Coordinates of C-alpha atoms (C1' of nucleotides) in Angstrom, one line a residue:
Chain F
M1 CA -26.1 15.3 56.3
P2 CA -29.1 16.1 54.4
V3 CA -28.8 19.2 52.6
K4 CA -31.2 21.3 49.8
R5 CA -29.8 23.0 47.8
K6 CA -30.9 25.4 45.1
T7 CA -29.4 24.8 41.5
K8 CA -29.5 26.9 38.1
H9 CA -31.2 25.2 35.0
W10 CA -30.4 26.5 31.7
Y11 CA -34.1 25.5 30.0
F12 CA -34.8 25.7 26.5
P13 CA -37.9 27.6 25.2
L14 CA -39.9 24.6 24.4
D15 CA -43.1 26.1 24.7
K16 CA -42.5 28.9 22.0
Y17 CA -42.6 26.4 19.6
E18 CA -46.1 25.0 20.2
G19 CA -47.8 26.8 18.0
W20 CA -45.7 26.0 15.1
L21 CA -44.8 22.2 15.9
K22 CA -48.6 21.8 15.9
E23 CA -49.4 23.4 12.6
W24 CA -45.9 20.4 11.6
I25 CA -46.6 18.0 13.1
V26 CA -50.7 18.1 14.6
E27 CA -52.0 19.8 10.9
G28 CA -49.2 18.5 8.5
K29 CA -48.5 15.2 9.3
K30 CA -52.5 13.5 10.2
D31 CA -51.9 11.2 7.6
E32 CA -48.3 10.7 6.9
W33 CA -46.6 9.8 10.2
K34 CA -47.5 6.3 11.5
P35 CA -50.4 6.3 14.1
N36 CA -47.6 5.5 17.4
V37 CA -45.6 8.4 16.1
Y38 CA -48.2 10.9 15.6
G39 CA -50.5 9.8 18.6
Q40 CA -47.8 10.8 21.0
C41 CA -46.5 14.4 19.5
K42 CA -50.7 15.0 19.6
S43 CA -51.2 14.0 22.8
W44 CA -47.7 15.9 24.2
I45 CA -48.5 19.3 21.7
D46 CA -52.0 19.0 22.9
S47 CA -51.2 19.3 26.3
G48 CA -49.0 22.4 26.8
L49 CA -45.5 22.6 25.7
Q50 CA -43.2 23.4 29.1
P51 CA -39.8 25.3 28.6
R52 CA -37.1 21.8 29.3
A53 CA -34.0 21.9 31.5
M54 CA -31.3 21.4 28.9
T55 CA -28.2 20.9 32.1
R56 CA -28.2 18.5 34.9
D57 CA -25.9 18.4 37.8
S58 CA -24.1 15.3 37.4
N59 CA -20.7 14.5 37.6
W60 CA -20.8 12.9 34.4
G61 CA -21.7 14.1 30.7
V62 CA -20.7 16.3 28.4
P63 CA -19.8 20.0 30.6
V64 CA -22.0 22.7 29.3
P65 CA -19.7 25.6 28.2
L66 CA -20.4 28.5 30.0
P67 CA -19.2 30.6 32.3
G68 CA -21.1 30.1 35.7
A69 CA -22.4 26.2 34.5
E70 CA -19.3 24.5 36.4
G71 CA -20.7 20.7 36.9
K72 CA -23.1 21.5 35.0
V73 CA -24.1 18.9 31.6
L74 CA -26.2 18.9 28.8
Y75 CA -29.3 17.0 29.4
V76 CA -28.3 14.2 27.4
W77 CA -31.8 15.0 24.4
F78 CA -29.8 17.8 24.1
D79 CA -26.4 16.2 23.3
A80 CA -27.3 13.6 21.6
P81 CA -28.8 14.4 19.0
I82 CA -26.0 17.3 18.1
G83 CA -23.7 14.3 18.3
Y84 CA -25.6 12.7 15.0
I85 CA -24.7 16.4 13.4
S86 CA -21.1 16.1 14.9
A87 CA -21.4 12.0 14.2
T88 CA -21.8 12.8 10.2
K89 CA -19.2 16.1 10.5
E90 CA -16.3 13.6 12.0
L91 CA -17.4 10.9 8.9
T92 CA -17.7 13.7 5.7
N93 CA -17.3 17.2 4.9
Q94 CA -20.2 16.8 3.0
W95 CA -22.1 16.7 6.2
A96 CA -23.9 20.0 5.0
D97 CA -25.5 17.5 2.6
Y98 CA -27.3 15.5 5.1
W99 CA -28.2 18.0 7.7
C100 CA -28.6 21.4 6.1
Q101 CA -29.6 21.2 2.4
E102 CA -33.1 22.2 0.9
D103 CA -33.8 19.2 -0.8
T104 CA -32.6 16.4 1.2
K105 CA -35.1 13.9 2.5
L106 CA -34.1 13.5 6.5
V107 CA -35.3 9.9 7.9
H108 CA -35.4 9.1 11.4
F109 CA -35.3 5.5 12.1
I110 CA -36.1 4.8 16.0
G111 CA -37.8 2.8 18.5
K112 CA -40.5 3.8 19.9
D113 CA -39.5 4.8 23.3
N114 CA -37.4 7.9 21.5
I115 CA -40.6 9.3 19.8
V116 CA -40.9 13.1 21.3
F117 CA -36.9 13.4 21.5
H118 CA -37.1 13.0 17.7
C119 CA -40.0 14.4 16.5
I120 CA -40.2 17.7 19.3
I121 CA -37.5 18.0 21.0
F122 CA -35.2 17.6 18.5
P123 CA -36.8 19.4 15.8
A124 CA -37.5 22.5 17.7
M125 CA -34.2 22.8 18.5
L126 CA -33.2 22.6 14.9
K127 CA -36.2 24.9 14.4
A128 CA -34.4 27.7 17.1
H129 CA -31.4 27.5 15.3
G130 CA -32.0 28.0 12.2
G131 CA -30.6 26.7 8.5
F132 CA -31.3 22.8 9.6
V133 CA -33.7 20.6 7.2
L134 CA -36.4 18.7 9.6
P135 CA -37.5 15.1 9.3
E136 CA -39.6 14.3 6.7
S137 CA -40.8 11.2 8.9
V138 CA -40.2 9.1 11.9
P139 CA -41.5 5.5 11.0
A140 CA -40.3 5.0 14.9
N141 CA -40.4 1.0 15.0
E142 CA -42.0 -0.9 18.0
F143 CA -40.0 -3.4 20.1
L144 CA -38.5 -7.2 19.5
N145 CA -38.3 -9.3 22.1
I146 CA -36.0 -12.3 21.8
E147 CA -37.5 -15.7 22.7
G148 CA -40.6 -13.9 24.6
E149 CA -38.4 -12.2 26.6
K150 CA -37.3 -7.9 26.2
V151 CA -33.7 -7.7 24.5
S152 CA -31.4 -6.6 27.8
T153 CA -28.0 -6.1 27.0
S154 CA -26.8 -6.3 30.8
R155 CA -28.3 -9.2 31.3
N156 CA -26.9 -10.9 27.7
W157 CA -30.2 -11.5 26.5
A158 CA -29.3 -10.7 23.1
V159 CA -28.3 -12.0 19.7
W160 CA -24.4 -10.6 18.6
V161 CA -23.9 -9.5 15.3
D162 CA -20.4 -11.0 15.6
E163 CA -21.2 -13.8 17.6
Y164 CA -24.2 -14.7 14.9
L165 CA -21.1 -14.6 11.8
K166 CA -19.1 -16.9 13.5
D167 CA -22.1 -19.7 13.7
F168 CA -23.3 -18.7 9.9
P169 CA -20.8 -17.4 7.9
D170 CA -21.5 -15.6 5.4
Q171 CA -25.2 -15.7 6.2
Q172 CA -25.7 -11.9 7.0
D173 CA -28.7 -11.9 4.6
V174 CA -30.6 -14.1 6.1
L175 CA -30.6 -12.6 9.0
R176 CA -31.8 -9.3 7.7
Y177 CA -34.3 -11.5 5.4
V178 CA -35.9 -12.3 9.3
L179 CA -35.3 -9.2 11.0
C180 CA -37.4 -7.7 7.9
A181 CA -39.8 -9.7 7.4
N182 CA -40.3 -9.8 11.4
A183 CA -39.8 -6.4 12.5
P184 CA -42.5 -5.1 14.7
E185 CA -43.8 -2.0 12.6
T186 CA -46.9 -1.7 14.2
K187 CA -46.5 -4.1 17.1
D188 CA -44.1 -5.4 19.5
N189 CA -42.5 -9.1 17.8
D190 CA -40.8 -11.3 18.6
F191 CA -37.5 -12.7 17.4
T192 CA -37.1 -17.2 17.7
W193 CA -34.3 -19.4 16.5
K194 CA -37.7 -21.3 15.3
D195 CA -39.0 -18.8 13.9
F196 CA -35.7 -17.9 12.0
Q197 CA -35.9 -21.2 10.4
D198 CA -38.5 -21.0 9.5
R199 CA -38.9 -18.1 8.0
V200 CA -35.0 -19.0 6.2
N201 CA -36.3 -22.4 4.7
N202 CA -39.5 -21.8 3.6
E203 CA -39.8 -18.8 2.4
L204 CA -36.4 -17.7 1.5
S205 CA -34.4 -21.0 -0.2
A206 CA -37.8 -23.0 -0.9
I207 CA -39.3 -20.0 -2.9
L208 CA -37.0 -17.8 -4.0
G209 CA -33.7 -19.2 -3.8
N210 CA -35.5 -22.3 -5.3
F211 CA -36.7 -20.7 -8.0
E212 CA -33.4 -19.2 -8.6
N213 CA -31.6 -22.8 -8.4
R214 CA -34.4 -24.2 -11.5
A215 CA -34.1 -21.8 -13.8
F216 CA -30.1 -22.5 -13.7
V217 CA -30.7 -26.0 -13.6
L218 CA -33.0 -26.0 -16.3
M219 CA -31.0 -23.4 -18.7
H220 CA -28.2 -25.8 -18.2
K221 CA -29.6 -28.6 -19.0
L222 CA -32.0 -27.2 -22.0
C223 CA -30.1 -24.7 -23.5
K224 CA -26.7 -25.5 -23.5
G225 CA -25.5 -22.8 -20.6
R226 CA -26.5 -19.8 -22.4
V227 CA -28.9 -17.4 -22.4
P228 CA -31.7 -18.5 -24.7
T229 CA -33.3 -16.2 -27.3
L230 CA -37.4 -14.8 -26.5
H231 CA -38.7 -15.1 -29.8
A232 CA -40.9 -12.0 -28.9
D233 CA -43.1 -13.1 -31.7
A234 CA -44.2 -16.3 -30.1
M235 CA -44.9 -15.6 -27.1
N236 CA -48.2 -15.9 -25.3
D237 CA -50.5 -15.0 -22.7
M238 CA -48.5 -16.5 -19.9
D239 CA -45.8 -15.3 -21.0
R240 CA -46.8 -11.4 -21.6
T241 CA -48.7 -11.9 -18.1
L242 CA -45.5 -12.9 -16.6
I243 CA -43.6 -9.7 -17.9
Q244 CA -46.5 -7.5 -16.5
E245 CA -45.9 -9.0 -13.2
I246 CA -42.2 -8.2 -13.5
Q247 CA -43.0 -4.3 -13.9
N248 CA -45.8 -4.6 -11.3
A249 CA -43.7 -6.0 -9.0
K250 CA -41.2 -3.0 -9.3
V251 CA -44.2 -0.7 -8.8
K252 CA -45.2 -2.5 -5.6
V253 CA -42.0 -3.0 -3.7
E254 CA -41.4 1.1 -4.4
T255 CA -44.3 1.9 -3.1
C256 CA -44.0 -0.1 -0.2
L257 CA -40.5 1.5 0.6
E258 CA -41.5 4.8 0.1
N259 CA -44.2 4.3 2.4
Y260 CA -41.6 2.5 4.9
K261 CA -43.5 -0.4 5.0
F262 CA -40.4 -2.9 4.4
R263 CA -42.1 -5.5 5.6
D264 CA -44.8 -5.5 2.8
G265 CA -42.0 -4.7 0.3
L266 CA -39.8 -7.7 1.2
Y267 CA -43.1 -10.1 0.6
E268 CA -43.7 -8.8 -3.0
V269 CA -40.1 -9.7 -3.9
I270 CA -41.1 -12.9 -2.5
D271 CA -43.8 -13.2 -4.3
L272 CA -42.4 -12.3 -7.4
A273 CA -40.2 -15.5 -7.0
R274 CA -43.7 -17.2 -6.1
K275 CA -44.8 -16.0 -9.2
G276 CA -41.9 -17.3 -11.4
N277 CA -42.1 -20.5 -9.7
K278 CA -45.4 -20.5 -10.9
Y279 CA -45.0 -19.9 -14.3
L280 CA -42.3 -22.4 -14.4
Q281 CA -44.9 -24.8 -13.3
E282 CA -47.0 -24.1 -16.0
N283 CA -44.4 -24.4 -18.9
A284 CA -42.9 -27.2 -17.6
P285 CA -40.6 -27.2 -20.2
W286 CA -39.1 -30.8 -18.4
S287 CA -42.1 -31.9 -20.3
L288 CA -41.8 -30.5 -23.1
A289 CA -37.7 -31.8 -23.8
K290 CA -38.7 -35.2 -22.4
T291 CA -37.0 -37.1 -25.3
P292 CA -34.5 -35.3 -28.1
E293 CA -37.1 -35.5 -30.5
L294 CA -39.6 -33.6 -28.6
Q295 CA -37.4 -31.2 -27.6
L296 CA -36.3 -30.2 -30.7
E297 CA -39.8 -29.6 -31.9
N298 CA -39.9 -27.4 -28.6
Q299 CA -37.1 -25.8 -28.6
Q300 CA -38.6 -22.3 -29.4
R301 CA -41.2 -23.0 -26.9
I302 CA -38.9 -23.6 -24.2
D303 CA -36.2 -20.7 -25.2
I304 CA -39.1 -18.1 -24.5
C305 CA -39.5 -19.9 -20.6
L306 CA -36.3 -20.3 -19.5
H307 CA -35.2 -16.9 -20.9
L308 CA -38.2 -15.1 -19.3
C309 CA -37.1 -17.0 -16.2
L310 CA -33.3 -15.7 -16.2
Q311 CA -34.7 -11.8 -16.7
L312 CA -37.2 -12.3 -13.7
N313 CA -34.1 -13.6 -11.8
A314 CA -32.1 -10.6 -13.1
N315 CA -35.1 -8.8 -11.9
L316 CA -35.4 -10.4 -8.3
A317 CA -31.7 -9.3 -8.0
I318 CA -32.7 -5.7 -8.7
L319 CA -35.6 -5.8 -6.1
L320 CA -34.2 -7.9 -3.7
N321 CA -31.0 -5.7 -3.5
P322 CA -32.1 -2.8 -1.0
F323 CA -33.1 -6.1 1.4
L324 CA -30.4 -8.5 1.0
P325 CA -27.3 -6.8 -1.0
F326 CA -25.1 -9.4 -0.6
T327 CA -27.6 -11.7 -2.2
A328 CA -28.4 -9.6 -4.5
N329 CA -24.5 -9.7 -5.5
K330 CA -23.8 -13.3 -5.5
M331 CA -26.8 -13.4 -7.9
C332 CA -24.9 -10.7 -10.3
K333 CA -21.9 -13.0 -10.4
K334 CA -23.6 -15.9 -11.2
M335 CA -25.3 -14.3 -14.0
K336 CA -22.3 -12.7 -15.0
V337 CA -23.2 -8.6 -15.2
V338 CA -21.2 -5.8 -13.4
E339 CA -22.9 -4.5 -10.1
R340 CA -24.4 -2.0 -11.9
M341 CA -27.1 -3.9 -13.7
L342 CA -28.9 -3.4 -9.1
D343 CA -29.5 0.2 -10.5
W344 CA -33.1 0.5 -9.3
E345 CA -33.7 2.0 -12.7
N346 CA -33.4 -1.5 -14.6
A347 CA -35.9 -3.0 -12.5
G348 CA -39.1 -3.8 -14.7
R349 CA -36.7 -4.4 -18.1
I350 CA -36.3 -7.8 -19.2
D351 CA -33.5 -7.2 -21.7
L352 CA -31.1 -7.6 -18.5
L353 CA -29.5 -10.2 -19.7
K354 CA -27.5 -11.1 -23.3
T355 CA -29.4 -14.1 -25.6
N356 CA -26.3 -16.2 -25.9
Y357 CA -24.4 -15.2 -23.0
P358 CA -23.1 -18.3 -21.2
L359 CA -23.9 -18.3 -17.0
L360 CA -22.4 -20.1 -14.3
A361 CA -23.2 -23.6 -12.6
P362 CA -26.0 -23.9 -10.4
E363 CA -24.6 -22.8 -6.9
L364 CA -27.4 -22.5 -4.7
L365 CA -27.9 -19.1 -2.6
F366 CA -29.1 -20.4 0.7
R367 CA -28.6 -23.6 2.8
K368 CA -31.3 -24.2 5.4
I369 CA -31.1 -24.2 8.9
E370 CA -31.3 -27.6 10.9
D371 CA -32.8 -27.9 13.7
T372 CA -29.7 -28.7 15.8
E373 CA -28.3 -25.6 14.8
V374 CA -31.7 -24.1 16.4
V375 CA -31.6 -25.7 19.5
A376 CA -28.0 -24.7 20.0
Q377 CA -29.0 -21.1 19.5
M378 CA -31.2 -21.4 22.2
E379 CA -28.5 -23.1 24.5
K380 CA -26.0 -20.6 24.0
L381 CA -28.8 -17.8 24.5
K382 CA -29.5 -19.5 27.7
N383 CA -26.2 -20.4 28.7
N384 CA -25.4 -16.7 28.6
L385 CA -28.2 -15.6 30.0
V386 CA -26.8 -17.5 32.8
K387 CA -23.0 -17.0 32.4
S388 CA -23.9 -13.4 33.2
A389 CA -26.1 -13.4 36.3
A390 CA -23.3 -15.7 38.3
Q391 CA -20.9 -13.1 37.0
K392 CA -23.0 -10.4 39.0
M393 CA -23.6 -12.8 41.5
E394 CA -19.6 -14.3 42.8
N395 CA -17.9 -10.9 41.5
T396 CA -15.9 -13.1 40.1
T397 CA -12.0 -12.2 38.9
E398 CA -13.1 -13.5 35.3
P399 CA -12.8 -10.3 32.9
V400 CA -16.3 -9.7 31.9
K401 CA -16.5 -10.1 27.8
A402 CA -16.6 -6.5 26.1
E403 CA -19.1 -7.7 23.4
A404 CA -21.3 -9.4 26.1
A405 CA -21.5 -6.6 28.3
P406 CA -21.1 -3.5 27.4
A407 CA -21.5 0.2 29.5
E408 CA -24.2 -0.5 31.2
A409 CA -23.6 -3.8 32.7
P410 CA -23.5 -3.7 36.2
A411 CA -19.4 -3.8 36.2
K412 CA -16.9 -5.3 38.9
K413 CA -16.4 -2.6 41.7
A414 CA -13.6 -1.5 42.9
E415 CA -11.9 -2.5 45.7
I416 CA -12.7 -0.9 49.0
T417 CA -10.9 -1.1 52.5
Y418 CA -12.9 -2.3 55.6
D419 CA -13.5 1.1 56.6
D420 CA -15.4 1.8 53.8
F421 CA -17.0 -1.2 54.3
A422 CA -17.5 0.0 57.9
K423 CA -19.2 3.0 57.1
I424 CA -22.2 1.4 56.3
D425 CA -24.7 0.8 59.5
L426 CA -26.6 -2.0 58.8
R427 CA -29.5 -3.1 60.6
V428 CA -32.4 -5.7 60.7
G429 CA -35.9 -4.2 60.9
T430 CA -39.5 -5.3 60.5
I431 CA -42.0 -4.4 58.1
L432 CA -44.9 -2.5 60.1
K433 CA -46.9 -1.3 57.4
A434 CA -46.7 -1.3 53.8
E435 CA -48.4 0.8 51.0
K436 CA -48.4 1.9 47.3
V437 CA -47.3 5.6 46.8
E438 CA -50.0 7.6 44.9
K439 CA -48.7 8.7 41.3
A440 CA -46.1 5.8 41.3
D441 CA -46.0 2.6 39.8
K442 CA -42.9 1.2 41.4
L443 CA -42.8 3.1 45.0
L444 CA -43.9 1.7 48.3
K445 CA -44.0 3.2 51.4
L446 CA -42.6 1.2 54.0
E447 CA -42.9 1.5 58.1
L448 CA -39.7 -0.3 59.9
D449 CA -39.3 -1.3 63.4
M450 CA -36.0 -0.5 64.1
G451 CA -36.1 -1.7 68.1
T452 CA -35.5 2.0 68.8
E453 CA -37.4 3.5 66.1
I454 CA -40.0 3.0 63.7
R455 CA -38.4 4.8 60.2
T456 CA -40.1 5.4 57.5
V457 CA -38.5 4.4 53.7
V458 CA -39.8 4.4 50.2
S459 CA -38.6 1.8 48.3
G460 CA -39.1 0.5 44.2
I461 CA -40.3 -2.6 44.7
A462 CA -43.9 -2.2 44.3
M463 CA -43.6 -4.0 40.7
H464 CA -42.2 -7.0 42.7
F465 CA -45.0 -7.3 46.2
K466 CA -48.3 -6.7 47.0
P467 CA -48.3 -4.6 49.9
E468 CA -50.1 -7.0 52.4
D469 CA -47.8 -9.7 51.4
I470 CA -44.2 -8.3 52.9
V471 CA -46.0 -7.0 56.4
G472 CA -44.3 -8.7 59.3
K473 CA -40.8 -9.5 57.1
Q474 CA -37.9 -8.9 58.3
V475 CA -35.5 -7.1 55.8
T476 CA -31.7 -5.2 56.3
V477 CA -31.5 -1.9 56.0
V478 CA -29.5 0.4 54.7
A479 CA -29.4 2.9 57.8
N480 CA -27.3 5.5 57.6
L481 CA -28.2 6.3 54.3
A482 CA -28.6 10.0 53.4
P483 CA -32.3 11.1 53.5
R484 CA -34.1 11.6 50.0
K485 CA -37.2 12.8 49.6
M486 CA -39.1 10.5 46.3
R487 CA -42.6 11.4 45.6
G488 CA -42.8 14.0 48.8
I489 CA -42.0 11.2 50.9
E490 CA -39.3 11.3 53.4
S491 CA -37.0 8.4 53.1
N492 CA -34.8 7.0 55.8
G493 CA -32.7 4.2 54.6
M494 CA -32.8 1.3 52.4
I495 CA -33.6 -1.8 52.1
L496 CA -31.7 -4.9 50.5
M497 CA -32.5 -7.2 48.1
A498 CA -31.5 -9.6 45.9
Q499 CA -31.8 -10.0 42.1
N500 CA -32.0 -12.8 40.0
A501 CA -31.2 -13.2 36.3
D502 CA -35.0 -12.9 36.0
G503 CA -35.6 -9.7 37.5
R504 CA -37.1 -11.1 40.6
L505 CA -36.3 -9.5 44.1
I506 CA -36.2 -11.6 46.8
F507 CA -35.4 -9.8 50.3
V508 CA -32.0 -10.4 51.8
S509 CA -33.4 -10.9 55.3
P510 CA -31.8 -13.2 58.6
L511 CA -32.6 -16.8 58.4
E512 CA -34.2 -16.7 62.1
T513 CA -35.8 -13.8 63.5
A514 CA -33.4 -11.8 64.9
D515 CA -33.6 -8.2 67.2
N516 CA -35.5 -5.7 65.4
G517 CA -32.3 -2.4 65.0
S518 CA -29.5 -5.5 65.4
E519 CA -26.8 -4.0 63.5
V520 CA -25.3 -6.6 60.6
K521 CA -21.8 -6.6 60.7
S522 CA -18.4 -8.6 60.6
V523 CA -17.6 -10.7 63.3
I524 CA -13.8 -10.8 62.4
G525 CA -11.6 -9.6 65.2
Chain E
rC1 C1' -51.7 7.9 38.2
rG2 C1' -51.5 10.9 33.4
rC3 C1' -51.2 10.2 28.1
rG4 C1' -49.8 6.9 23.3
rA5 C1' -49.7 2.8 20.9
rG6 C1' -51.7 -2.5 20.4
rA7 C1' -55.4 -7.1 21.1
rU8 C1' -58.1 -10.8 14.2
rA9 C1' -56.5 -19.1 12.6
rG10 C1' -50.2 -22.2 15.8
rA11 C1' -46.7 -18.1 14.2
rG12 C1' -46.4 -13.2 10.9
rC13 C1' -49.9 -9.5 8.9
rA14 C1' -54.0 -7.6 5.9
rG15 C1' -59.4 -6.0 6.2
rC16 C1' -62.2 -1.1 8.8
rG17 C1' -70.7 -1.0 8.4
rG18 C1' -72.9 -6.4 4.8
rU19 C1' -72.0 -12.8 9.5
rA20 C1' -63.7 -12.6 7.9
rG21 C1' -58.5 -12.7 4.2
rC22 C1' -53.4 -13.4 2.9
rU23 C1' -48.3 -15.7 3.7
rC24 C1' -45.7 -19.7 6.3
rG25 C1' -47.3 -24.0 9.0
rU26 C1' -50.9 -29.0 10.1
rC27 C1' -53.7 -32.9 7.0
rG28 C1' -54.8 -35.6 2.3
rG29 C1' -54.3 -35.5 -3.3
rG30 C1' -51.5 -34.9 -8.0
rC31 C1' -47.3 -33.3 -10.7
rU32 C1' -41.5 -33.7 -10.4
rC33 C1' -36.6 -29.7 -13.4
rA34 C1' -35.1 -27.8 -8.0
rU35 C1' -33.1 -26.5 -1.5
rA36 C1' -40.8 -30.6 -2.9
rA37 C1' -41.9 -25.8 -6.0
rC38 C1' -46.4 -25.7 -8.0
rC39 C1' -51.4 -27.0 -9.0
rC40 C1' -56.2 -29.3 -5.9
rG41 C1' -58.7 -30.2 -1.9
rA42 C1' -59.4 -29.5 4.4
rA43 C1' -58.8 -29.0 9.0
rG44 C1' -58.3 -24.7 12.0
rG45 C1' -61.1 -17.9 14.0
rU46 C1' -67.5 -16.4 19.7
rC47 C1' -62.1 -10.1 15.3
rA48 C1' -59.7 -9.7 23.7
rC49 C1' -64.2 -8.8 27.5
rA50 C1' -69.1 -6.1 28.0
rG51 C1' -72.9 -2.8 26.7
rG52 C1' -75.0 0.9 23.1
rU53 C1' -75.8 3.1 17.7
rU54 C1' -77.6 0.7 13.0
rC55 C1' -82.1 -4.0 9.3
rG56 C1' -77.0 -4.9 9.8
rA57 C1' -70.5 -4.2 13.7
rU58 C1' -64.1 -7.3 13.5
rC59 C1' -64.7 -2.6 11.4
rC60 C1' -68.3 3.2 14.9
rC61 C1' -69.8 5.4 20.2
rU62 C1' -68.7 3.9 25.6
rG63 C1' -66.7 1.1 29.6
rU64 C1' -63.3 -2.8 31.1
rU65 C1' -59.1 -6.4 30.5
rC66 C1' -54.5 -7.3 29.5
rU67 C1' -49.6 -6.1 26.2
rC68 C1' -45.7 -2.7 25.5
rG69 C1' -43.7 2.4 25.3
rC70 C1' -43.7 8.0 27.3
rU71 C1' -43.6 11.6 31.9
rA72 C1' -42.2 11.4 37.3
rC73 C1' -39.8 8.2 41.2
rC74 C1' -37.4 3.4 41.0
rA75 C1' -29.9 6.0 46.0

RNA sequence: CGCGAGAUAGAGCAGCGGUAGCUCGUCGGGCUCAUAACCCGAAGGUCACAGGUUCGAUCCCUGUUCUCGCUACCA
């Protein structure tokens, strides 16, 4: 049964690009790339690059289109990045503008698990081919967990956007807000529904939404629903400071965006709204209009204040546009300006809204997230997790939802015959010895008493059990599995485990002690 | 095992040689146009741990622990 075979592979001579990579990354990107990205690239390059096999023996994948390459498929990190280019080509025949044009600034946004592929292997491929631009930066983020646990599509520990939109219609932007404000830019972060609620209610709507609303309400109450006159020559220091802040905000947000500090950039936008609130508070136009007489007397000051608040509001729309495009558009509609106002060049201007222009009635940009919604989402998350685990265990006939279980989910297996089942030689054995396999996190080497023989089985359970804790346990063994070498140790068979939804492993063993070597079989006639 | 990144108030982050700051939350007070914003004040941190360098360390050096990722194995 065990057959050792020679195989042939096609290699990419990564080693030949070591010098170039050293120059390009180690020297050239030292202070430019993020520490996590730079550090990993540097360590790879410093420790010496090897030619890397770009083909695999596998029955699925993209076949290698070369004579003599039957049965070979392309290594995923060879064909995936090429796929990015192909995908662009599918999308537009302007694809070369994105990938080949000299002055194109190409940026790869990825997660930390893919750093070396995007920074070393793919660029080396492009360099080897020639004619393609290299990434200017690869600002890899860390991971975002959900409620303290790693996202898992197969376990359905996830928030699906289509589901989200059913529960929170037209609220794309508040999710965008939370994801950006809480982005794992420097370390792993956690998405929790409570935090979602806090950030939406206390930051987005309380500060930004509230300012917008205050400006509109006051303008309608005190300025007849029209953009009041600025009276530029009557401005005071407060007014001039506010204008300065608007212009500063543009520069700050711009700088953050250029440096991929999206979290900080969003903060600056909110902070400008915060300054707007403060300005409004300090001027207190409502106090200046306590009585009609008083208002008449103060109308100029009121006009200046609200004029600037409204211009600030228009600026907020522009600054917000890269982060919350739907909201920016909504703001445009309320101000009755064309979408083109959102062009970045317009930021910092205080003549975005024309004097005497009538604006729409106040209407809230965001609504608060209720406690009940938070509870409901958390339950949903937990219930769906249980459901998907149950599906696996019971192997039900219920069709697996496409959204809930993408390709990697363990699908229901195809029907087999009794003969298929009977091919498997299942036997009971007892663990005599267990030890960690050197240089392997997950492997334990087990010696099993199979009654008539002692077997060595290598099993990937080291993360779950200490060797000393499992000695003496009876286990179910697939006894006729073809031997396989792992870390230099030949494994003869494998042991069966049940896995809980939480990932915990449980031995599958006889309820009472059985004879070692006894068969596990069906007993129907 | 090897390598990379991280560990700072309840949460999210900044600081990177002079005994800690910002946003949100919490508590108390003021104000009220508004989805309770804004102002004033308070509580809350042995800056993961242990050594070392220094007049002085969150910040530099060494070691350790923990988290995540990569490489290999995990049928």
